[in-house]
Coordinates of N, CA, C and O in Angstrom, one line a residue:
M1130 N 0.9 -1.2 0.0 CA 0.0 0.0 0.0 C 0.9 1.2 0.0 O 1.8 1.3 0.8
N1131 N 0.6 2.2 -0.9 CA 1.5 3.3 -1.0 C 1.3 4.3 0.2 O 0.3 4.2 0.9
A1132 N 2.2 5.2 0.3 CA 2.1 6.2 1.5 C 0.8 7.0 1.5 O 0.2 7.2 2.6
N1133 N 0.3 7.4 0.4 CA -0.9 8.2 0.4 C -2.1 7.3 0.8 O -3.0 7.8 1.5
N1134 N -2.2 6.1 0.4 CA -3.2 5.2 0.8 C -3.2 5.0 2.3 O -4.2 5.0 3.0
K1135 N -2.0 4.8 2.9 CA -1.8 4.6 4.3 C -2.3 5.8 5.1 O -3.0 5.7 6.1
K1136 N -2.0 7.0 4.6 CA -2.4 8.2 5.2 C -3.9 8.3 5.2 O -4.6 8.7 6.2
L1137 N -4.5 8.0 4.1 CA -6.0 8.0 4.0 C -6.6 7.0 5.0 O -7.6 7.4 5.6
I1138 N -6.1 5.8 5.1 CA -6.6 4.9 6.0 C -6.5 5.3 7.5 O -7.4 5.2 8.3
N1139 N -5.3 5.9 7.8 CA -5.1 6.4 9.1 C -6.0 7.6 9.4 O -6.5 7.7 10.6
L1140 N -6.3 8.4 8.5 CA -7.2 9.5 8.6 C -8.6 9.0 8.9 O -9.3 9.5 9.8
L1141 N -9.0 8.0 8.2 CA -10.3 7.4 8.4 C -10.4 6.8 9.8 O -11.4 7.0 10.5
D1142 N -9.3 6.2 10.3 CA -9.4 5.6 11.6 C -9.5 6.7 12.7 O -10.2 6.5 13.7
E1143 N -8.9 7.9 12.4 CA -9.0 9.0 13.4 C -10.4 9.6 13.3 O -10.9 10.1 14.4
M1144 N -11.0 9.7 12.2 CA -12.3 10.4 12.0 C -13.5 9.6 12.5 O -14.4 10.1 13.1
L1145 N -13.4 8.3 12.3 CA -14.6 7.4 12.7 C -14.5 6.9 14.1 O -13.3 6.7 14.6
P1146 N -15.6 6.7 14.8 CA -15.5 6.2 16.1 C -15.0 4.8 16.1 O -15.1 4.1 15.1
P1147 N -14.4 4.3 17.2 CA -13.8 3.0 17.2 C -15.0 2.0 17.1 O -16.1 2.2 17.5
S1148 N -14.6 0.8 16.6 CA -15.6 -0.3 16.5 C -16.1 -0.7 17.9 O -15.3 -0.8 18.8
K1149 N -17.4 -0.9 18.0 CA -17.9 -1.4 19.3 C -17.7 -2.9 19.4 O -17.9 -3.5 20.5
F1150 N -17.5 -3.6 18.3 CA -17.4 -5.0 18.3 C -16.1 -5.5 17.7 O -15.8 -5.1 16.6
K1151 N -15.3 -6.2 18.4 CA -14.1 -6.7 17.9 C -14.0 -8.2 17.8 O -12.9 -8.8 17.7
G1152 N -15.1 -8.9 17.9 CA -15.1 -10.3 18.0 C -14.8 -11.0 16.7 O -14.2 -12.1 16.7
V1153 N -15.1 -10.5 15.5 CA -14.8 -11.1 14.2 C -13.8 -10.2 13.6 O -13.9 -9.0 13.4
N1154 N -12.7 -10.9 13.2 CA -11.6 -10.2 12.5 C -11.7 -10.5 11.0 O -11.7 -11.6 10.6
V1155 N -11.8 -9.4 10.2 CA -12.0 -9.5 8.8 C -10.9 -8.9 8.1 O -10.4 -7.8 8.4
L1156 N -10.4 -9.6 7.1 CA -9.3 -9.0 6.2 C -9.9 -8.7 4.8 O -10.6 -9.6 4.2
V1157 N -9.7 -7.6 4.3 CA -10.1 -7.2 3.0 C -8.9 -6.9 2.1 O -8.0 -6.2 2.5
V1158 N -8.8 -7.6 1.0 CA -7.6 -7.5 0.1 C -8.1 -6.9 -1.2 O -9.0 -7.5 -1.9
D1159 N -7.7 -5.7 -1.6 CA -8.1 -5.0 -2.8 C -7.0 -4.0 -3.1 O -6.4 -3.5 -2.2
D1160 N -6.8 -3.8 -4.4 CA -5.7 -2.9 -4.8 C -6.3 -1.5 -5.0 O -5.6 -0.5 -5.2
E1161 N -7.6 -1.3 -4.9 CA -8.3 0.0 -5.0 C -8.4 0.6 -3.6 O -9.2 0.1 -2.7
S1162 N -7.7 1.7 -3.3 CA -7.8 2.3 -2.0 C -9.2 2.7 -1.6 O -9.6 2.7 -0.5
F1163 N -10.0 3.2 -2.6 CA -11.4 3.5 -2.3 C -12.2 2.4 -1.8 O -12.9 2.5 -0.8
N1164 N -12.0 1.2 -2.4 CA -12.7 0.0 -1.9 C -12.3 -0.4 -0.5 O -13.2 -0.7 0.4
L1165 N -11.0 -0.2 -0.2 CA -10.5 -0.5 1.2 C -11.1 0.4 2.2 O -11.6 0.0 3.3
T1166 N -11.1 1.7 1.9 CA -11.6 2.7 2.9 C -13.1 2.6 3.0 O -13.6 2.7 4.1
A1167 N -13.8 2.3 1.9 CA -15.2 2.2 2.0 C -15.6 1.0 2.8 O -16.5 1.0 3.7
F1168 N -14.9 -0.2 2.6 CA -15.2 -1.4 3.3 C -14.9 -1.2 4.8 O -15.7 -1.5 5.7
K1169 N -13.8 -0.6 5.1 CA -13.4 -0.4 6.5 C -14.4 0.6 7.2 O -14.8 0.3 8.3
G1170 N -14.8 1.6 6.5 CA -15.8 2.6 7.1 C -17.1 2.0 7.3 O -17.8 2.2 8.3
L1171 N -17.6 1.2 6.3 CA -19.0 0.6 6.4 C -19.1 -0.5 7.4 O -20.1 -0.6 8.0
F1172 N -18.1 -1.3 7.6 CA -18.2 -2.5 8.4 C -17.5 -2.5 9.7 O -17.5 -3.5 10.4
R1173 N -16.9 -1.4 10.1 CA -16.2 -1.3 11.3 C -17.0 -1.5 12.5 O -16.6 -1.8 13.6
Q1174 N -18.3 -1.2 12.4 CA -19.3 -1.5 13.5 C -19.7 -2.9 13.7 O -20.3 -3.3 14.7
H1175 N -19.3 -3.7 12.7 CA -19.7 -5.2 12.7 C -18.5 -6.1 12.9 O -18.7 -7.3 13.1
A1176 N -17.3 -5.5 12.7 CA -16.1 -6.4 12.8 C -14.9 -5.5 13.0 O -14.9 -4.3 12.7
N1177 N -13.8 -6.2 13.3 CA -12.5 -5.5 13.3 C -11.9 -5.7 11.9 O -11.6 -6.9 11.6
V1178 N -11.8 -4.7 11.2 CA -11.5 -4.8 9.7 C -10.0 -4.5 9.5 O -9.5 -3.4 9.9
F1179 N -9.3 -5.4 8.9 CA -7.9 -5.2 8.5 C -7.9 -5.1 7.0 O -8.8 -5.7 6.3
I1180 N -7.0 -4.4 6.5 CA -6.9 -4.2 5.0 C -5.5 -4.5 4.5 O -4.5 -4.3 5.2
A1181 N -5.5 -4.9 3.2 CA -4.2 -5.1 2.5 C -4.5 -4.9 1.1 O -5.5 -5.1 0.5
S1182 N -3.4 -4.4 0.4 CA -3.5 -4.1 -1.0 C -2.8 -5.1 -1.9 O -2.8 -4.9 -3.1
N1183 N -2.1 -6.0 -1.3 CA -1.3 -7.0 -2.1 C -1.1 -8.3 -1.3 O -1.5 -8.4 -0.1
K1184 N -0.5 -9.3 -1.9 CA -0.3 -10.6 -1.3 C 0.6 -10.5 -0.1 O 0.2 -11.1 1.0
N1185 N 1.7 -9.8 -0.1 CA 2.6 -9.7 1.1 C 1.9 -9.1 2.3 O 2.0 -9.6 3.4
E1186 N 1.2 -8.0 2.0 CA 0.4 -7.4 3.1 C -0.6 -8.3 3.7 O -0.8 -8.4 4.9
A1187 N -1.3 -9.0 2.8 CA -2.4 -9.9 3.2 C -1.8 -11.0 4.1 O -2.3 -11.4 5.2
L1188 N -0.7 -11.6 3.7 CA 0.0 -12.7 4.4 C 0.5 -12.2 5.8 O 0.3 -12.9 6.8
E1189 N 1.0 -11.0 5.8 CA 1.5 -10.4 7.1 C 0.3 -10.2 8.0 O 0.4 -10.5 9.2
V1190 N -0.8 -9.7 7.6 CA -2.0 -9.5 8.4 C -2.5 -10.9 9.0 O -2.7 -11.0 10.2
V1191 N -2.6 -11.9 8.1 CA -3.1 -13.2 8.5 C -2.1 -13.8 9.5 O -2.6 -14.4 10.5
I1192 N -0.8 -13.7 9.3 CA 0.1 -14.3 10.2 C 0.1 -13.6 11.6 O 0.3 -14.3 12.6
N1193 N -0.1 -12.3 11.6 CA 0.0 -11.5 12.9 C -1.3 -11.3 13.6 O -1.3 -10.7 14.7
N1194 N -2.4 -11.8 13.0 CA -3.7 -11.6 13.6 C -4.6 -12.8 13.4 O -4.4 -13.5 12.5
K1195 N -5.5 -13.0 14.3 CA -6.4 -14.2 14.2 C -7.6 -13.7 13.3 O -8.5 -13.1 13.7
I1196 N -7.4 -14.0 12.0 CA -8.4 -13.6 11.0 C -9.5 -14.7 10.9 O -9.2 -15.9 10.7
D1197 N -10.7 -14.3 10.9 CA -11.8 -15.2 10.8 C -12.4 -15.3 9.3 O -12.8 -16.4 8.9
V1198 N -12.3 -14.2 8.6 CA -12.9 -14.2 7.3 C -12.1 -13.3 6.4 O -11.6 -12.2 6.8
V1199 N -11.9 -13.7 5.1 CA -11.2 -12.8 4.1 C -12.1 -12.6 2.9 O -12.6 -13.5 2.4
F1200 N -12.2 -11.3 2.5 CA -12.8 -10.9 1.3 C -11.7 -10.4 0.4 O -11.0 -9.5 0.7
C1201 N -11.5 -11.1 -0.7 CA -10.3 -10.8 -1.6 C -10.8 -10.5 -3.0 O -11.5 -11.4 -3.6
D1202 N -10.4 -9.4 -3.6 CA -10.7 -9.1 -5.0 C -10.0 -10.1 -5.8 O -8.9 -10.6 -5.5
Y1203 N -10.7 -10.5 -6.9 CA -10.1 -11.5 -7.8 C -9.0 -11.0 -8.7 O -7.9 -11.6 -8.8
M1204 N -9.2 -9.8 -9.2 CA -8.2 -9.3 -10.2 C -7.3 -8.2 -9.5 O -7.7 -7.1 -9.3
L1205 N -6.1 -8.6 -9.1 CA -5.1 -7.8 -8.5 C -3.9 -7.7 -9.5 O -3.7 -8.5 -10.3
P1206 N -3.2 -6.6 -9.3 CA -2.1 -6.4 -10.3 C -1.0 -7.5 -10.4 O -0.7 -7.9 -11.5
E1207 N -0.6 -8.0 -9.3 CA 0.5 -9.0 -9.3 C 0.0 -10.5 -9.2 O 0.7 -11.4 -9.7
F1208 N -1.1 -10.7 -8.5 CA -1.6 -12.0 -8.3 C -3.1 -12.0 -8.4 O -3.7 -11.0 -8.1
K1209 N -3.6 -13.2 -8.8 CA -5.1 -13.3 -8.7 C -5.4 -13.5 -7.3 O -4.7 -14.1 -6.5
G1210 N -6.6 -13.0 -6.9 CA -7.1 -13.2 -5.6 C -7.2 -14.7 -5.2 O -6.9 -15.0 -4.0
S1211 N -7.5 -15.5 -6.1 CA -7.5 -17.0 -5.8 C -6.2 -17.5 -5.4 O -6.1 -18.4 -4.5
E1212 N -5.1 -17.0 -5.9 CA -3.7 -17.4 -5.6 C -3.4 -16.9 -4.2 O -2.8 -17.6 -3.4
I1213 N -3.8 -15.7 -3.8 CA -3.6 -15.2 -2.5 C -4.3 -16.0 -1.4 O -3.8 -16.4 -0.4
L1214 N -5.6 -16.3 -1.7 CA -6.4 -17.1 -0.8 C -5.9 -18.5 -0.7 O -6.0 -19.1 0.4
F1215 N -5.3 -19.0 -1.7 CA -4.7 -20.4 -1.7 C -3.5 -20.4 -0.7 O -3.4 -21.3 0.2
E1216 N -2.7 -19.3 -0.7 CA -1.6 -19.2 0.2 C -2.1 -19.1 1.6 O -1.5 -19.7 2.6
I1217 N -3.1 -18.3 1.8 CA -3.7 -18.1 3.2 C -4.3 -19.4 3.7 O -4.1 -19.8 4.8
T1218 N -5.0 -20.1 2.8 CA -5.6 -21.4 3.2 C -4.5 -22.4 3.6 O -4.8 -23.2 4.5
K1219 N -3.4 -22.4 2.9 CA -2.3 -23.4 3.3 C -1.9 -23.1 4.7 O -1.6 -24.1 5.5
L1220 N -1.8 -21.9 5.1 CA -1.4 -21.5 6.5 C -2.5 -21.7 7.5 O -2.3 -22.2 8.6
Y1221 N -3.7 -21.3 7.1 CA -4.9 -21.4 8.1 C -6.1 -21.9 7.3 O -6.9 -21.1 6.8
P1222 N -6.3 -23.2 7.2 CA -7.3 -23.8 6.4 C -8.8 -23.5 6.9 O -9.7 -23.6 6.1
L1223 N -8.9 -23.1 8.1 CA -10.3 -22.8 8.6 C -10.8 -21.4 8.4 O -12.0 -21.1 8.7
I1224 N -10.0 -20.6 7.8 CA -10.5 -19.2 7.6 C -11.6 -19.2 6.5 O -11.4 -19.9 5.5
K1225 N -12.7 -18.5 6.7 CA -13.7 -18.4 5.8 C -13.2 -17.4 4.7 O -12.7 -16.4 5.0
K1226 N -13.4 -17.8 3.4 CA -12.9 -17.0 2.4 C -13.9 -16.7 1.3 O -14.7 -17.6 0.9
Y1227 N -13.8 -15.5 0.7 CA -14.7 -15.0 -0.3 C -13.9 -14.4 -1.4 O -13.0 -13.6 -1.1
I1228 N -14.1 -14.7 -2.7 CA -13.6 -14.0 -3.8 C -14.6 -12.9 -4.2 O -15.8 -13.3 -4.4
V1229 N -14.2 -11.7 -4.4 CA -15.1 -10.6 -4.9 C -14.7 -10.3 -6.3 O -13.5 -10.0 -6.6
T1230 N -15.6 -10.3 -7.2 CA -15.3 -10.1 -8.6 C -16.5 -9.5 -9.4 O -17.6 -9.7 -9.0
G1231 N -16.1 -8.8 -10.4 CA -17.1 -8.4 -11.4 C -17.2 -9.3 -12.6 O -18.0 -9.1 -13.4
Y1232 N -16.3 -10.3 -12.6 CA -16.3 -11.2 -13.7 C -17.3 -12.4 -13.5 O -17.3 -12.9 -12.4
T1233 N -18.0 -12.7 -14.5 CA -19.0 -13.8 -14.4 C -18.7 -15.0 -15.4 O -19.5 -15.9 -15.4
E1234 N -17.6 -14.9 -16.1 CA -17.4 -15.9 -17.1 C -17.1 -17.3 -16.4 O -16.4 -17.3 -15.4
P1235 N -17.7 -18.3 -16.9 CA -17.5 -19.7 -16.3 C -16.1 -20.1 -16.2 O -15.7 -20.7 -15.2
K1236 N -15.2 -19.6 -17.1 CA -13.8 -20.0 -17.0 C -13.1 -19.5 -15.7 O -12.4 -20.1 -15.1
I1237 N -13.5 -18.2 -15.4 CA -12.9 -17.6 -14.2 C -13.4 -18.3 -12.9 O -12.7 -18.6 -12.0
I1238 N -14.7 -18.6 -12.9 CA -15.3 -19.3 -11.8 C -14.7 -20.7 -11.6 O -14.4 -21.1 -10.5
K1239 N -14.5 -21.3 -12.7 CA -13.8 -22.7 -12.7 C -12.4 -22.5 -12.2 O -11.9 -23.4 -11.4
D1240 N -11.7 -21.5 -12.6 CA -10.3 -21.2 -12.1 C -10.3 -21.1 -10.6 O -9.5 -21.7 -9.9
I1241 N -11.3 -20.3 -10.1 CA -11.4 -20.1 -8.6 C -11.6 -21.4 -7.9 O -10.9 -21.7 -6.9
K1242 N -12.5 -22.2 -8.4 CA -12.9 -23.5 -7.8 C -11.7 -24.5 -7.9 O -11.5 -25.2 -6.9
N1243 N -11.0 -24.5 -9.0 CA -9.9 -25.4 -9.1 C -8.8 -25.1 -8.2 O -8.1 -26.0 -7.6
I1244 N -8.5 -23.8 -8.0 CA -7.4 -23.4 -7.1 C -7.8 -23.6 -5.6 O -7.0 -24.0 -4.8
L1245 N -9.0 -23.2 -5.3 CA -9.4 -23.1 -3.9 C -10.3 -24.2 -3.4 O -10.5 -24.4 -2.2
G1246 N -11.0 -24.8 -4.3 CA -12.0 -25.8 -3.9 C -13.2 -25.1 -3.3 O -13.9 -24.4 -4.0
E1247 N -13.4 -25.2 -2.0 CA -14.5 -24.5 -1.3 C -14.2 -23.0 -1.1 O -13.4 -22.6 -0.4
C1248 N -14.9 -22.2 -1.9 CA -14.8 -20.8 -1.8 C -16.0 -20.1 -2.4 O -16.4 -20.5 -3.5
E1249 N -16.6 -19.2 -1.7 CA -17.8 -18.5 -2.2 C -17.4 -17.3 -3.0 O -16.4 -16.7 -2.7
V1250 N -18.1 -17.0 -4.1 CA -17.9 -15.9 -4.9 C -18.9 -14.9 -4.7 O -20.1 -15.2 -4.7
I1251 N -18.5 -13.6 -4.5 CA -19.4 -12.5 -4.4 C -19.2 -11.6 -5.6 O -18.1 -11.2 -5.9
Y1252 N -20.3 -11.4 -6.3 CA -20.3 -10.6 -7.5 C -20.5 -9.1 -7.3 O -21.4 -8.8 -6.5
K1253 N -19.7 -8.3 -7.9 CA -19.9 -6.9 -7.9 C -21.0 -6.5 -8.8 O -21.1 -7.1 -9.9
P1254 N -21.8 -5.5 -8.5 CA -21.7 -4.7 -7.3 C -22.5 -5.6 -6.2 O -23.5 -6.2 -6.4
Y1255 N -21.9 -5.6 -5.0 CA -22.5 -6.3 -3.9 C -23.2 -5.3 -3.0 O -23.0 -4.1 -3.0
S1256 N -24.1 -5.8 -2.2 CA -24.9 -4.9 -1.3 C -24.2 -4.9 0.1 O -23.6 -5.9 0.5
F1257 N -24.4 -3.8 0.8 CA -24.0 -3.7 2.2 C -24.6 -4.8 3.0 O -23.9 -5.5 3.8
E1258 N -25.8 -5.1 2.9 CA -26.5 -6.1 3.7 C -26.0 -7.5 3.4 O -25.8 -8.3 4.4
D1259 N -25.6 -7.8 2.2 CA -25.1 -9.1 1.8 C -23.7 -9.3 2.6 O -23.5 -10.4 3.2
I1260 N -22.8 -8.4 2.5 CA -21.5 -8.5 3.2 C -21.7 -8.5 4.7 O -21.1 -9.3 5.4
R1261 N -22.6 -7.7 5.2 CA -22.9 -7.6 6.7 C -23.3 -9.0 7.2 O -22.8 -9.5 8.2
M1262 N -24.2 -9.6 6.4 CA -24.8 -10.9 6.9 C -23.7 -12.0 6.8 O -23.7 -12.9 7.6
R1263 N -22.8 -11.9 5.8 CA -21.7 -12.9 5.7 C -20.7 -12.7 6.9 O -20.2 -13.7 7.5
I1264 N -20.5 -11.4 7.3 CA -19.6 -11.2 8.5 C -20.3 -11.7 9.7 O -19.7 -12.4 10.5
L1265 N -21.6 -11.4 9.9 CA -22.3 -11.9 11.0 C -22.4 -13.4 11.1 O -22.3 -14.0 12.2
G1266 N -22.4 -14.0 9.9 CA -22.5 -15.5 9.9 C -21.3 -16.2 10.3 O -21.3 -17.4 10.6
V1267 N -20.2 -15.5 10.4 CA -18.9 -16.1 10.8 C -19.0 -16.5 12.3 O -18.4 -17.4 12.7
N1268 N -19.8 -15.7 13.0 CA -19.8 -15.9 14.5 C -21.3 -15.8 14.9 O -21.7 -14.9 15.6
N1269 N -22.1 -16.8 14.6 CA -23.5 -16.8 14.9 C -23.8 -16.7 16.4 O -24.8 -16.2 16.8
N1270 N -22.9 -17.2 17.2 CA -23.2 -17.1 18.6 C -23.2 -15.7 19.1 O -23.8 -15.4 20.2
D1271 N -22.5 -14.8 18.4 CA -22.5 -13.4 18.9 C -23.5 -12.5 18.1 O -23.4 -11.3 18.2
L1272 N -24.4 -13.2 17.4 CA -25.4 -12.4 16.6 C -26.1 -11.4 17.3 O -26.2 -10.2 16.9
N1273 N -26.7 -11.7 18.5 CA -27.4 -10.7 19.3 C -26.5 -9.5 19.7 O -26.9 -8.4 19.7
R1274 N -25.3 -9.8 20.1 CA -24.4 -8.8 20.6 C -24.0 -7.9 19.4 O -23.9 -6.7 19.5
L1275 N -23.9 -8.5 18.2 CA -23.5 -7.7 17.0 C -24.6 -6.7 16.6 O -24.4 -5.6 16.2
I1276 N -25.9 -7.1 16.7 CA -27.0 -6.4 16.2 C -27.3 -5.2 17.1 O -27.7 -4.1 16.7
Q1277 N -27.0 -5.3 18.4 CA -27.3 -4.3 19.4 C -26.5 -3.0 19.1 O -25.4 -3.0 18.7

């Protein structure tokens, strides 16, 4: 993540109130800083949101934090999201993982399934409620606490 993106994320952290719920740790991997800041801002009340813009950052976050769920963009500059999730899965096979993509071609979906096996695909544009329910679904025991 470049210095300007880091400044933007830090500014967002300063402006927004801290998350009330830290029970679910979510990693978002995307090369678009707007998507990262939007996701972090929208979902910080439902989870502790970590962000990464490339494979190395994503692996660093996963290794240094107990991540419950990963949302990863499919088309990244250096690696496909499926390749990043494959590396994460080798380290931590129980992490819930989602590929986020605007592509609907069967070849791409087959590629994702061949590399990852079990992985859900979220198609862009996605809704706030869809992502929120997927985050909440990670830890159903805390559902009542999350909604309050």
